[in-house]
GROMACS .gro file of C-alpha atoms in nm:
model
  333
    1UNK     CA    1   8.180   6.439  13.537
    2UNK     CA    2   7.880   6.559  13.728
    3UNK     CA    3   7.566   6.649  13.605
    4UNK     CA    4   7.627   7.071  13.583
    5UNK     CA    5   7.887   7.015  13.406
    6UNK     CA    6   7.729   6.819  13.117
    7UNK     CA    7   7.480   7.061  13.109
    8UNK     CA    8   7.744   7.363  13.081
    9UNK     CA    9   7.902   7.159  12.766
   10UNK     CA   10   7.596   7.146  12.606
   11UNK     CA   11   7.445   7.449  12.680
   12UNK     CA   12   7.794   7.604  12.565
   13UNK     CA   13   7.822   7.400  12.241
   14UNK     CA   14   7.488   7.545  12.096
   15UNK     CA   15   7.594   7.900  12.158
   16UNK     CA   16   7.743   8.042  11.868
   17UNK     CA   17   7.882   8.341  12.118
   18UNK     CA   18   8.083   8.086  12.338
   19UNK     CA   19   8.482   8.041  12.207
   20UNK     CA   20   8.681   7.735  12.265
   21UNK     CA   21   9.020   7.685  12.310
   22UNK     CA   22   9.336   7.371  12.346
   23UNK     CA   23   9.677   7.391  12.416
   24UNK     CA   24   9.901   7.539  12.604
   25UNK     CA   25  10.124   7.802  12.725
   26UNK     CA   26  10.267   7.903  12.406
   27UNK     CA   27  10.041   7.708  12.180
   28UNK     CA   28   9.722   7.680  12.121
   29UNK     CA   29   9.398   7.636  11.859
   30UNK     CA   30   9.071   7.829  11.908
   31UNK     CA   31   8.753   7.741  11.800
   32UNK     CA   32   8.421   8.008  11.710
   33UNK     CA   33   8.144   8.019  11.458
   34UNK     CA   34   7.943   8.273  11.354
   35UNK     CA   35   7.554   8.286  11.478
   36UNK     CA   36   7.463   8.238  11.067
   37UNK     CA   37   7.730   8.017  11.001
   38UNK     CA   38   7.624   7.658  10.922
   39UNK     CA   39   7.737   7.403  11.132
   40UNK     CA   40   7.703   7.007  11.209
   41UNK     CA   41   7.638   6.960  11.598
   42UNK     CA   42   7.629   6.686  11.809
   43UNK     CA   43   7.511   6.678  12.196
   44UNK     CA   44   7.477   6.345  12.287
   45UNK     CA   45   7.572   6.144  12.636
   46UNK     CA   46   7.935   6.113  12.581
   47UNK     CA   47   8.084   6.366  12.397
   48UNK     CA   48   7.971   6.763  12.233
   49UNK     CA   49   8.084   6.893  11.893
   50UNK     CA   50   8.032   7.144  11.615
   51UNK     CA   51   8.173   7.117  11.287
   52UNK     CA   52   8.197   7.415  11.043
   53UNK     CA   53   8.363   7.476  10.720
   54UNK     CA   54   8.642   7.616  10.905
   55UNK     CA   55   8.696   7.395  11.168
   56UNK     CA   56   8.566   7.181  11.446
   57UNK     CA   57   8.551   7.110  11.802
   58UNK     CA   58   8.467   6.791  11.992
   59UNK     CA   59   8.472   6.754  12.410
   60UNK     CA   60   8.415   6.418  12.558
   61UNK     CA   61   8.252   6.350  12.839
   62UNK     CA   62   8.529   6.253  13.090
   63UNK     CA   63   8.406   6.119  13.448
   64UNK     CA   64   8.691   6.313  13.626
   65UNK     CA   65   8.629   6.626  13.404
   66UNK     CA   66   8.660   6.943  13.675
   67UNK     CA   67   8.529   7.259  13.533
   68UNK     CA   68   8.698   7.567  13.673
   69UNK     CA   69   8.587   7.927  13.612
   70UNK     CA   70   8.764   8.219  13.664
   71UNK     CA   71   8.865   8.564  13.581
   72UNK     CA   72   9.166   8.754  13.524
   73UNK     CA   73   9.299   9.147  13.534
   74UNK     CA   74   9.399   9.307  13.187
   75UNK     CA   75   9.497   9.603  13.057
   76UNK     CA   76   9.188   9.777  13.081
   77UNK     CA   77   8.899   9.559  13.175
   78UNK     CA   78   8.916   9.153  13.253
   79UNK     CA   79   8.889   8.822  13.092
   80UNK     CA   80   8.684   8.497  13.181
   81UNK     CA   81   8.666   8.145  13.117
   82UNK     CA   82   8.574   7.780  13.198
   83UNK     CA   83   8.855   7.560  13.204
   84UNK     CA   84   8.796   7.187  13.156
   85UNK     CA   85   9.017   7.000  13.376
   86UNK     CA   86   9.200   6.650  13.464
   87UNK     CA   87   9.421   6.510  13.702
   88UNK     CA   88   9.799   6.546  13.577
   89UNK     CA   89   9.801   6.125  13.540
   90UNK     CA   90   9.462   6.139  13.341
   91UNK     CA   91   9.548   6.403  13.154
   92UNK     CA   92   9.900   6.301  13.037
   93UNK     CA   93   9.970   6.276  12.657
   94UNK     CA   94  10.249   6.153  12.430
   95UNK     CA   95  10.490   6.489  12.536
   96UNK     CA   96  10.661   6.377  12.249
   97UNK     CA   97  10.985   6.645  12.193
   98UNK     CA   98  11.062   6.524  11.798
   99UNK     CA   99  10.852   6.538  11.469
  100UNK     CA  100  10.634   6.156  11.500
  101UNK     CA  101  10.424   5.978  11.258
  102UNK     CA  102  10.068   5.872  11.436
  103UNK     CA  103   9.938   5.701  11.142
  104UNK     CA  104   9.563   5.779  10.982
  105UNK     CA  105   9.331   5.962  11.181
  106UNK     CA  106   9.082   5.766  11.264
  107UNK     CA  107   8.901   6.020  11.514
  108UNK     CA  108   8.848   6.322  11.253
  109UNK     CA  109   8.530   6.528  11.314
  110UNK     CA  110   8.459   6.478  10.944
  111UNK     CA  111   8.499   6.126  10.765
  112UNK     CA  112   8.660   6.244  10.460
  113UNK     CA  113   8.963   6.365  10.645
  114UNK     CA  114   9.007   5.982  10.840
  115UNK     CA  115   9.219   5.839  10.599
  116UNK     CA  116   9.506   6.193  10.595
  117UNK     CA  117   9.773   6.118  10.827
  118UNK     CA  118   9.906   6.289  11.151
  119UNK     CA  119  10.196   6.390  11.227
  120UNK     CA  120  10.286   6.534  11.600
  121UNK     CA  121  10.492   6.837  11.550
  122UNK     CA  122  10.666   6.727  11.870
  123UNK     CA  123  10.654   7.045  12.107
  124UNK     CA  124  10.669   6.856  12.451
  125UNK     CA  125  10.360   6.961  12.584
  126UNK     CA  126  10.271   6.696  12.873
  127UNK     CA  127   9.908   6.733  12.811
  128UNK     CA  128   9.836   6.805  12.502
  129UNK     CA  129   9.945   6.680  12.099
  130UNK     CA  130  10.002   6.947  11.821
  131UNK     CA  131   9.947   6.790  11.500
  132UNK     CA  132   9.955   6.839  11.169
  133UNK     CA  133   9.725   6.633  10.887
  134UNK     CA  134   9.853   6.582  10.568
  135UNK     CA  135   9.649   6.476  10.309
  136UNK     CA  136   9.880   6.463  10.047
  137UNK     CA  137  10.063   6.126  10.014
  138UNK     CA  138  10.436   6.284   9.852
  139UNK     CA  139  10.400   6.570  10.114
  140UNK     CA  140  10.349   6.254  10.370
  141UNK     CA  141  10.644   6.102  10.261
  142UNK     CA  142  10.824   6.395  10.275
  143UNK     CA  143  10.761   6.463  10.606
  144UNK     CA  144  10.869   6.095  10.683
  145UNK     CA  145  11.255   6.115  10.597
  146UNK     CA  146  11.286   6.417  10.902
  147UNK     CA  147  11.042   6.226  11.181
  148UNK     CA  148  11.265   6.163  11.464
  149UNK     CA  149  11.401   6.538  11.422
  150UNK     CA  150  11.270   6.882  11.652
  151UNK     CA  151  11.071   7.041  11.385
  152UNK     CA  152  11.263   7.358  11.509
  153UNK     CA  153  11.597   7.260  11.491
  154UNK     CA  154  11.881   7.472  11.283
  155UNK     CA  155  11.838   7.287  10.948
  156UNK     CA  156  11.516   7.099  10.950
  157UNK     CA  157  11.305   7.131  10.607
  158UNK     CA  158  11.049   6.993  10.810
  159UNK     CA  159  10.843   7.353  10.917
  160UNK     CA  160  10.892   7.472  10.555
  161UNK     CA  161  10.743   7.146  10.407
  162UNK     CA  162  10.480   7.179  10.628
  163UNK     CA  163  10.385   7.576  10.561
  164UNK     CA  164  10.403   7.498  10.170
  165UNK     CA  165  10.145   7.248  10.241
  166UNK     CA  166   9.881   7.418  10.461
  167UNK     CA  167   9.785   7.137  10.622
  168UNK     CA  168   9.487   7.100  10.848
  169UNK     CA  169   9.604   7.162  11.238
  170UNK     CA  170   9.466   6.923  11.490
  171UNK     CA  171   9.548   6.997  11.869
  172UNK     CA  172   9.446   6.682  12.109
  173UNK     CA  173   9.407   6.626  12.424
  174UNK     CA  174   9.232   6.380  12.667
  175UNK     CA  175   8.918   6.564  12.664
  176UNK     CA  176   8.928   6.612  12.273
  177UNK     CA  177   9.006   6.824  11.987
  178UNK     CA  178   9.014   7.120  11.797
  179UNK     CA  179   9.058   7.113  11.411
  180UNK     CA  180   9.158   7.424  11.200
  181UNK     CA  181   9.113   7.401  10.806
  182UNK     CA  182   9.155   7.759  10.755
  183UNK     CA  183   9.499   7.855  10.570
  184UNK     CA  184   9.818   7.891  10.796
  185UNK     CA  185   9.873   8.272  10.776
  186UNK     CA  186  10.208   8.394  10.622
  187UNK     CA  187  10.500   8.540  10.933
  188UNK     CA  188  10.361   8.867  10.859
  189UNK     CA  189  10.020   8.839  10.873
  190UNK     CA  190   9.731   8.816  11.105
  191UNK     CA  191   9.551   8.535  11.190
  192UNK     CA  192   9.196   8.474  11.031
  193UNK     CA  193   8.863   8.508  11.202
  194UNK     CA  194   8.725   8.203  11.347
  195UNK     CA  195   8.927   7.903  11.362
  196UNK     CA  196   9.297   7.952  11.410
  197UNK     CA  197   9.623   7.788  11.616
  198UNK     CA  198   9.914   7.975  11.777
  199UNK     CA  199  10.250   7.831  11.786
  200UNK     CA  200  10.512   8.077  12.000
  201UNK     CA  201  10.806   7.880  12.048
  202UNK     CA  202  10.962   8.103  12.267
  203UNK     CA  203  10.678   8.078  12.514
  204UNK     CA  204  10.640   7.685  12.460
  205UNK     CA  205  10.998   7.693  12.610
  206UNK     CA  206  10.847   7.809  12.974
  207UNK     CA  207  10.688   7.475  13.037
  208UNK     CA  208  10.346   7.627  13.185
  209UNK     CA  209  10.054   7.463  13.119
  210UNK     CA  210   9.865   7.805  13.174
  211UNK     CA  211   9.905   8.156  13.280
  212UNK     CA  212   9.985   8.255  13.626
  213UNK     CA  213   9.649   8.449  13.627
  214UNK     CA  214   9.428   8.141  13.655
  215UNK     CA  215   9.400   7.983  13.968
  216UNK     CA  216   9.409   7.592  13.869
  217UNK     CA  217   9.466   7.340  14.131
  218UNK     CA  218   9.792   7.214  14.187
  219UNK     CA  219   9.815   6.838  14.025
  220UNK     CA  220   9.559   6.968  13.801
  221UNK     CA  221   9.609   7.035  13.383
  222UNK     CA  222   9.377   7.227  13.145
  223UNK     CA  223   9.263   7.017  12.865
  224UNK     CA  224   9.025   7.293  12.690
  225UNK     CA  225   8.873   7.582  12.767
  226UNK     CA  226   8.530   7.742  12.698
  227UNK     CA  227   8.500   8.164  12.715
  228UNK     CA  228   8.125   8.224  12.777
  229UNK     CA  229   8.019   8.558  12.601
  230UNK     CA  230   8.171   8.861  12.759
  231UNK     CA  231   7.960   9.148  12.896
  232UNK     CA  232   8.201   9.442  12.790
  233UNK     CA  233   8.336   9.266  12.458
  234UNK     CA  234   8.227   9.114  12.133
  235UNK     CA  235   8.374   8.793  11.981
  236UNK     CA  236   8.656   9.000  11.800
  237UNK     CA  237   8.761   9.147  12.197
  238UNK     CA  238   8.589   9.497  12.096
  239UNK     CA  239   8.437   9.691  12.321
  240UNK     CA  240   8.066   9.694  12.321
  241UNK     CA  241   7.770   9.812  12.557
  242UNK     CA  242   7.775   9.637  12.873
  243UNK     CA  243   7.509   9.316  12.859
  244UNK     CA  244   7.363   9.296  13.236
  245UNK     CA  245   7.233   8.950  13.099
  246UNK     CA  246   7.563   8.789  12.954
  247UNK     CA  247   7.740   8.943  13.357
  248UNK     CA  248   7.486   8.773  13.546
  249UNK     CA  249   7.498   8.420  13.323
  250UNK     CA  250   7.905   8.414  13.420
  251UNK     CA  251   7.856   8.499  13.715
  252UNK     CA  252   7.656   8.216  13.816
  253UNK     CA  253   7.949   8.003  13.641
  254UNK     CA  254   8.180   8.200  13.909
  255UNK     CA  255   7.892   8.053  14.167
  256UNK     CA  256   7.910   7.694  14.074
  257UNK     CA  257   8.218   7.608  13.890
  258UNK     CA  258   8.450   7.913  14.057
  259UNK     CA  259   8.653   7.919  14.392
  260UNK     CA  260   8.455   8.019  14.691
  261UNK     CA  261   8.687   8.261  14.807
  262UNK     CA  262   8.760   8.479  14.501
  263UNK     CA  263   8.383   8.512  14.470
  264UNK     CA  264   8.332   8.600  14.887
  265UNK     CA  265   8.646   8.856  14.818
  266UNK     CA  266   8.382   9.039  14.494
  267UNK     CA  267   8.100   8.983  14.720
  268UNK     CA  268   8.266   9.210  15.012
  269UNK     CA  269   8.352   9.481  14.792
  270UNK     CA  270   8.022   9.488  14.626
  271UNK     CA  271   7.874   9.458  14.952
  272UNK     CA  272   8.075   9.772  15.106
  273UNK     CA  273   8.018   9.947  14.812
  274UNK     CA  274   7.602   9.921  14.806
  275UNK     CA  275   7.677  10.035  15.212
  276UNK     CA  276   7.867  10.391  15.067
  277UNK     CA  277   8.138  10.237  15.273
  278UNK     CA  278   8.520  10.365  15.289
  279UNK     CA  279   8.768  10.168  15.090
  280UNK     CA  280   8.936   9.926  15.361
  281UNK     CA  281   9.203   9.656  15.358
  282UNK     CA  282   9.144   9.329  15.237
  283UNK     CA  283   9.345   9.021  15.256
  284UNK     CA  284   9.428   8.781  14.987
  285UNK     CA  285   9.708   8.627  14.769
  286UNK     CA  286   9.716   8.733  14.392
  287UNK     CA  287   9.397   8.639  14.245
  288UNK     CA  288   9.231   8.795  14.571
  289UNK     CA  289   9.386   9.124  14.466
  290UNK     CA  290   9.286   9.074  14.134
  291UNK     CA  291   8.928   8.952  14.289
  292UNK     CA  292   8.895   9.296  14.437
  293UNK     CA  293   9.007   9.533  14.125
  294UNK     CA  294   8.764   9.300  13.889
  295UNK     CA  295   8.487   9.381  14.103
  296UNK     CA  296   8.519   9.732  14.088
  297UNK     CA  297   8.574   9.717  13.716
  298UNK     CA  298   8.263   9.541  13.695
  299UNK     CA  299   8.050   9.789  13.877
  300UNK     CA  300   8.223  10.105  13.681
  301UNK     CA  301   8.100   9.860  13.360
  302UNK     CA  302   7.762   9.861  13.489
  303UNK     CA  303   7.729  10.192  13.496
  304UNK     CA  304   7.747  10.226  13.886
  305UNK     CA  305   7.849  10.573  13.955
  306UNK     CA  306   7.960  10.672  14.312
  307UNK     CA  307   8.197  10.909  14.498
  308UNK     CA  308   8.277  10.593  14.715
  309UNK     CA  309   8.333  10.362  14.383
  310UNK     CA  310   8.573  10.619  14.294
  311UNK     CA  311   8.729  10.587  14.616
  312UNK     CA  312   8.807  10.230  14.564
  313UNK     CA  313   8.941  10.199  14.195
  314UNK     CA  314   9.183  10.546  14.358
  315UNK     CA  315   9.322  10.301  14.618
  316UNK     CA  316   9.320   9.929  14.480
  317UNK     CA  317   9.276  10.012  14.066
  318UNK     CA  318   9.498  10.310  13.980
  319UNK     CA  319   9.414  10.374  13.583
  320UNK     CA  320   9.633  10.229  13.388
  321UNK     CA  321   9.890  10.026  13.610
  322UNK     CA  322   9.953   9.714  13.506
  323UNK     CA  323  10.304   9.470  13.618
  324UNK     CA  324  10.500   9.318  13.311
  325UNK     CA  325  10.383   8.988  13.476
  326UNK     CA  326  10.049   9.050  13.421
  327UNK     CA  327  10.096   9.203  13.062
  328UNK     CA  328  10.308   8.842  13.029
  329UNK     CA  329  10.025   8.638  13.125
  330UNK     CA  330   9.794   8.755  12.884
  331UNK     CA  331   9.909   8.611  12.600
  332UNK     CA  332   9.730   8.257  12.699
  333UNK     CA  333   9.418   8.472  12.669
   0.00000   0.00000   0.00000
């Protein structure tokens, strides 16, 4: 891990605006804290974390760590992120596919939960372990007589013990961990502010590591992910004034941590837009399209207001059009 990206993990850790998230296509725990909400961090040489009531967060410092920002088309504006990645081999985790006793856990954020046991819920992941921690030694043993079993099979108790219980979630990877406390919420409810996992079996059964909207390297996994504060959005994903400060801070992440071409392919249209230049064709693969239509968003955001800005988002943004694969891809996000 280079020296830029330490200071991106530590500069991110301290900013109660910056989410976090683990997992995987299908699953995944996220991590936020409120700017008054108190919370134990750490930002030391080997490893960041912040602890709250309602969960936790820790990210080693790996030395083959690869930071990758990037942004994606939605509905109506775009996302962005920082993923935190490894090498397929280094990343690699116990993909186990049944329910699996790890024993104590010894590498809880807090040491009152270090004696609780784990329990991998067994979804298959390759780089990443969705766990459960039981604190309670009859639910524990419980749990024990259907290890060996898919906690998702016709049948299995296993799910319903574990729901009763409201355990503690704890998603690993190589990189490190995110632990919710916060109550599981019931099948029809939503989840709660702040800390919270996301287990979509049908989506799990895809075997992506990510969405198809984020450009990571082939032989490459996501471990984590950081989501800087967004420009056009609060915490909560409502809209809010556009922050010129917050576009500029990502977009130096885009500079140093992003792919060289996707940012040239912005820089063009921003370029030909400043010169009251004609829309004109542009080559590029997906995220090159999706390069050009996030640039003009961003401008429109920005308040840039121009017959030949209107011109563009006419020809390469239509309002409104989105593909089913795009919608699809979201839900990582």
């Amino acid at each position: 891990m280079n020296a830029a990206t330490i200071d991106l993990l530590h500069r991110a850790i301290g900013d109660p605006d910056t989410q976090w998230s683990l997992g995987t296509f299908g699953a995944i725990a996220e991590f936020s804290r409120d700017p008054d909400e108190p919370v134990i961090l750490r930002q030391s040489g080997d490893a960041v974390s912040a602890v709250t009531a309602r969960g936790g967060i820790a990210i080693r410092h790996h030395p083959r760590n690869r930071a990758l920002a990037s942004e994606s088309i939605t509905r109506s504006g775009w996302n962005q992120r920082i993923a935190l990645c490894l090498p397929e081999a280094d990343g690699a985790m116990g993909a186990r596919a049944v329910l699996t006793e790890l024993g104590a856990d010894g590498a809880a954020l807090r040491a009152s939960d270090r004696d609780s046991i784990l329990f991998d819920l067994g979804l298959g992941a390759p780089h990443a372990d969705f766990c459960v921690r039981i604190g309670d030694p009859d639910t524990a043993t419980e749990l024990r007589r259907h290890a060996g079993r898919a906690v998702f099979e016709t049948g299995n108790p296993a799910m319903g013990l574990i729901l009763a219980a409201n355990p503690h979630r704890v998603f690993i990877s190589r990189l490190g961990r995110i632990e919710v406390y916060q109550p599981i919420p019931p099948a029809t409810g939503r989840s709660p502010e702040g800390p919270h996992t996301h287990v979509l079996p049908k989506l799990l059964k895809s075997g992506r590591t990510h969405p198809a909207t984020e450009p990571i390297p082939g032989g490459w996994v996501p471990c984590a992910h950081l989501y800087p504060p967004h420009p056009a959005r609060d915490g909560l994903g409502e809209a809010r004034p556009f922050d010129p400060a917050r576009h500029d801070a990502f977009q130096s992440d885009i500079a140093r941590f992003g792919n060289p071409e996707f940012l040239a392919i912005k820089r063009r249209v921003q370029d030909a837009i400043a010169a009251q230049q004609p829309p004109s064709a542009m080559p590029g693969d997906r995220h090159g399209r999706a390069g050009i239509r996030i640039a003009l968003r961003q401008l429109k955001a920005a308040g840039h207001v121009s017959p030949v800005l209107q011109s563009w988002l006419q020809d390469f943004d239509p309002a409104g059009l989105e593909t089913e694969a795009d919608e699809a891809d979201l839900h990582h996000d």
